[in-house]
Coordinates of C-alpha atoms in Angstrom, one line a residue:
M1 CA -13.4 6.0 -11.0
R2 CA -11.1 3.9 -13.3
L3 CA -8.6 2.1 -11.1
A4 CA -5.5 0.1 -11.8
V5 CA -4.4 -2.2 -9.0
F6 CA -0.9 -3.7 -8.6
G7 CA -0.4 -6.6 -6.1
A8 CA -4.1 -7.6 -6.8
T9 CA -3.5 -11.3 -6.0
G10 CA -2.1 -10.6 -2.5
P11 CA -4.5 -10.7 0.5
T12 CA -4.7 -6.9 0.8
G13 CA -4.9 -6.4 -2.9
L14 CA -7.8 -8.8 -3.2
E15 CA -9.7 -6.8 -0.6
V16 CA -9.0 -3.6 -2.6
V17 CA -10.3 -5.2 -5.8
Q18 CA -13.4 -6.7 -4.2
Q19 CA -14.4 -3.6 -2.3
A20 CA -13.7 -1.3 -5.3
L21 CA -15.9 -3.4 -7.5
A22 CA -18.6 -3.4 -4.8
Q23 CA -18.4 0.4 -4.7
G24 CA -19.0 0.6 -8.5
H25 CA -15.5 1.5 -9.6
D26 CA -14.0 0.4 -13.0
V27 CA -11.2 -1.9 -11.8
T28 CA -8.3 -3.4 -13.7
A29 CA -6.1 -5.9 -11.9
L30 CA -2.5 -5.9 -13.3
V31 CA -1.1 -9.4 -12.5
R32 CA 1.5 -11.9 -13.7
D33 CA -1.0 -14.8 -13.7
P34 CA -4.5 -13.8 -15.0
D35 CA -5.9 -17.3 -14.4
K36 CA -5.1 -17.1 -10.7
M37 CA -6.7 -13.7 -10.5
A38 CA -9.8 -14.9 -12.3
A39 CA -10.1 -17.8 -9.9
L40 CA -9.7 -15.6 -6.8
V41 CA -12.2 -13.0 -8.0
P42 CA -14.8 -14.5 -10.4
N43 CA -16.5 -11.2 -11.2
K44 CA -17.4 -10.4 -14.8
D45 CA -16.9 -6.7 -14.1
L46 CA -13.2 -7.1 -13.2
K47 CA -10.8 -6.4 -16.0
I48 CA -7.6 -8.6 -15.7
E49 CA -4.5 -7.8 -17.7
K50 CA -1.3 -9.8 -17.8
M51 CA 1.6 -7.5 -16.9
D52 CA 5.3 -7.5 -17.7
F53 CA 7.0 -5.4 -14.9
S54 CA 10.3 -5.2 -16.7
S55 CA 10.1 -1.5 -17.6
A56 CA 7.9 1.5 -17.7
D57 CA 7.3 0.9 -21.4
T58 CA 5.7 -2.5 -20.7
V59 CA 3.5 -1.1 -17.9
E60 CA 2.5 2.1 -19.6
P61 CA -0.2 0.6 -21.9
H62 CA -2.0 -0.7 -18.8
L63 CA -2.4 2.7 -17.3
Q64 CA -4.1 4.4 -20.2
D65 CA -7.2 6.4 -19.2
K66 CA -6.8 5.5 -15.5
D67 CA -7.8 7.9 -12.7
V68 CA -6.0 6.3 -9.8
V69 CA -3.2 3.7 -9.4
L70 CA -3.2 1.6 -6.2
S71 CA -0.3 -0.6 -5.2
C72 CA -0.5 -3.4 -2.6
L73 CA 2.8 -4.9 -3.7
G74 CA 4.7 -6.7 -1.0
I75 CA 7.4 -9.3 -0.4
R76 CA 8.4 -11.9 2.1
S77 CA 12.1 -12.0 2.5
W78 CA 14.8 -13.6 4.7
P79 CA 16.3 -11.2 7.2
W80 CA 19.7 -11.2 5.4
S81 CA 18.3 -10.9 1.8
T82 CA 18.5 -7.7 -0.2
V83 CA 15.2 -6.0 -0.7
T84 CA 14.6 -3.6 -3.6
L85 CA 11.1 -4.5 -4.7
Y86 CA 9.4 -1.4 -3.3
T87 CA 11.7 1.2 -4.9
D88 CA 12.2 -0.8 -8.1
S89 CA 8.5 -1.3 -8.6
M90 CA 7.5 2.3 -7.7
K91 CA 10.0 3.8 -10.1
V92 CA 8.4 1.7 -12.9
I93 CA 4.9 2.6 -11.8
V94 CA 5.6 6.4 -11.6
A95 CA 7.3 6.4 -15.0
A96 CA 4.3 4.7 -16.5
M97 CA 2.0 7.1 -14.7
R98 CA 3.8 10.0 -16.2
K99 CA 3.6 8.6 -19.7
N100 CA -0.2 8.6 -19.2
N101 CA -0.5 11.8 -17.2
V102 CA -2.0 9.9 -14.2
K103 CA -1.4 11.9 -11.0
R104 CA -3.2 10.0 -8.2
L105 CA -1.4 7.1 -6.4
V106 CA -2.3 5.2 -3.2
C107 CA 0.1 2.6 -1.9
M108 CA 0.8 0.7 1.2
T109 CA 3.9 0.4 3.4
S110 CA 4.0 -0.2 7.2
W111 CA 4.3 1.4 10.6
F112 CA 7.9 2.1 11.6
T113 CA 9.4 2.8 8.2
T114 CA 10.9 5.9 9.7
D115 CA 12.5 6.8 13.0
D116 CA 11.0 9.6 15.2
P117 CA 12.6 10.1 18.6
S118 CA 9.4 11.6 19.8
N119 CA 7.4 8.7 18.6
P120 CA 9.7 5.6 19.1
P121 CA 8.7 2.0 18.4
F122 CA 7.8 -0.3 21.2
F123 CA 10.6 -2.4 22.7
L124 CA 10.0 -5.6 20.8
M125 CA 9.8 -3.8 17.5
R126 CA 12.9 -1.6 18.1
W127 CA 15.3 -4.3 19.5
I128 CA 14.1 -7.6 18.0
I129 CA 11.6 -7.5 15.1
K130 CA 13.1 -4.5 13.2
P131 CA 16.8 -5.4 13.5
L132 CA 16.4 -9.2 13.2
F133 CA 13.5 -9.7 10.9
L134 CA 12.0 -6.7 9.1
G135 CA 14.8 -4.2 8.9
R136 CA 15.6 -4.5 5.2
V137 CA 12.0 -4.6 4.2
L138 CA 11.2 -1.5 6.2
A139 CA 14.3 0.3 5.0
N140 CA 13.3 -0.3 1.4
M141 CA 9.8 0.9 2.1
A142 CA 11.3 4.0 3.6
Q143 CA 13.4 4.5 0.5
M144 CA 10.2 4.2 -1.6
E145 CA 8.5 6.8 0.5
K146 CA 11.4 9.2 0.1
Y147 CA 11.4 8.7 -3.6
L148 CA 7.7 9.6 -3.8
Q149 CA 8.2 12.7 -1.7
E150 CA 10.7 13.8 -4.4
C151 CA 8.2 13.3 -7.2
G152 CA 6.5 16.7 -7.2
D153 CA 4.1 15.7 -10.0
I154 CA 2.6 12.7 -8.2
N155 CA -0.3 13.1 -5.8
F156 CA 0.5 10.2 -3.6
T157 CA -0.9 8.9 -0.4
V158 CA 1.2 6.3 1.4
V159 CA -0.8 4.2 3.9
R160 CA 1.1 2.8 6.8
P161 CA -0.9 0.0 8.6
P162 CA 0.3 -1.9 11.7
H163 CA 0.6 -5.7 11.9
L164 CA -1.9 -7.1 9.3
T165 CA -4.5 -9.7 10.2
M166 CA -7.2 -11.5 8.3
G167 CA -10.9 -11.0 8.7
P168 CA -14.0 -9.4 7.3
V169 CA -14.3 -5.7 6.7
T170 CA -15.6 -3.8 9.8
D171 CA -17.2 -0.4 10.5
M172 CA -14.6 0.5 13.1
Q173 CA -13.3 4.1 13.0
F174 CA -9.9 5.0 11.7
C175 CA -7.3 6.6 13.9
T176 CA -4.6 8.3 11.9
E177 CA -1.3 10.1 12.4
E178 CA 1.2 11.6 10.0
G179 CA 4.1 9.7 11.5
P180 CA 5.6 6.2 12.0
Q181 CA 2.8 4.9 14.1
V182 CA -0.5 5.8 15.8
L183 CA 0.0 6.2 19.5
N184 CA -3.7 6.0 20.6
T185 CA -4.7 2.5 19.5
D186 CA -7.4 1.8 22.1
G187 CA -5.7 -1.5 22.9
M188 CA -5.8 -2.7 19.2
R189 CA -2.7 -4.6 18.2
G190 CA -3.2 -4.9 14.5
M191 CA -5.5 -4.2 11.7
C192 CA -7.4 -6.5 9.3
R193 CA -6.4 -6.3 5.6
A194 CA -10.0 -5.6 4.7
D195 CA -10.0 -2.4 6.8
V196 CA -6.7 -1.4 5.3
A197 CA -8.3 -1.7 1.8
R198 CA -11.3 0.3 3.1
F199 CA -9.1 3.1 4.2
M200 CA -7.0 3.1 1.0
L201 CA -10.1 3.4 -1.1
S202 CA -11.5 6.2 1.1
T203 CA -8.4 8.3 0.5
M204 CA -8.7 8.3 -3.3
S205 CA -11.1 11.2 -3.6
S206 CA -9.9 13.0 -0.4
E207 CA -7.3 15.8 -0.2
E208 CA -6.6 15.2 3.5
W209 CA -3.7 12.9 2.9
L210 CA -2.3 14.2 -0.5
R211 CA 1.5 13.9 -0.7
K212 CA 1.6 12.5 2.8
C213 CA 2.5 9.2 4.6
V214 CA -0.2 8.3 7.1
A215 CA -0.1 5.7 9.8
V216 CA -3.5 4.2 10.4
I217 CA -5.3 1.7 12.7
A218 CA -9.0 0.8 13.0
V219 CA -10.4 1.0 16.5
P220 CA -13.9 0.4 18.0
K221 CA -16.3 3.3 17.7
K222 CA -17.0 5.2 20.9

């Protein structure tokens, strides 16, 4: 498949690019700094295009003839800072997709973007991490998810991983749940970015999670 990857120089985006290339996909990394991308992934099969994210018109040419758009865009912010990256970037991406009649989108947010009284966050997340550190990031992720749910012409899959760690890709099995978190984690506390990338790529040709937000974690095989 012909893939366009946003956020390709980030640690999860890099995994998406490298694994997609290894699987034989035609991959285009859309980045602000092509030299940085080329240094990170010195693969002659990778297409690298310098991107201006100012409007759909500037992004639209980069999505011509693409089958799937993947976004691993993320931000680090201070607890008190305003966060609009997720909604702002997704509105530009969707508009550019529409101009090219691209329907399939896979993007990444996080556990706990939504509140479910039947599936509440653990104590530390609910009373410390979310209100004091990640509240505005998670809120903007939730706004982006809501925006996609209102886009009836986009076949999106929103992948919600837990705390992200570094490490090589594994063959662990995925536990999933259409909700804010996965309850049965088999004692796992986080998920390596390489496995998040593996799951994202696995959803591209599947209809299981079309137009859904899916919480995921990798657990040891039984």
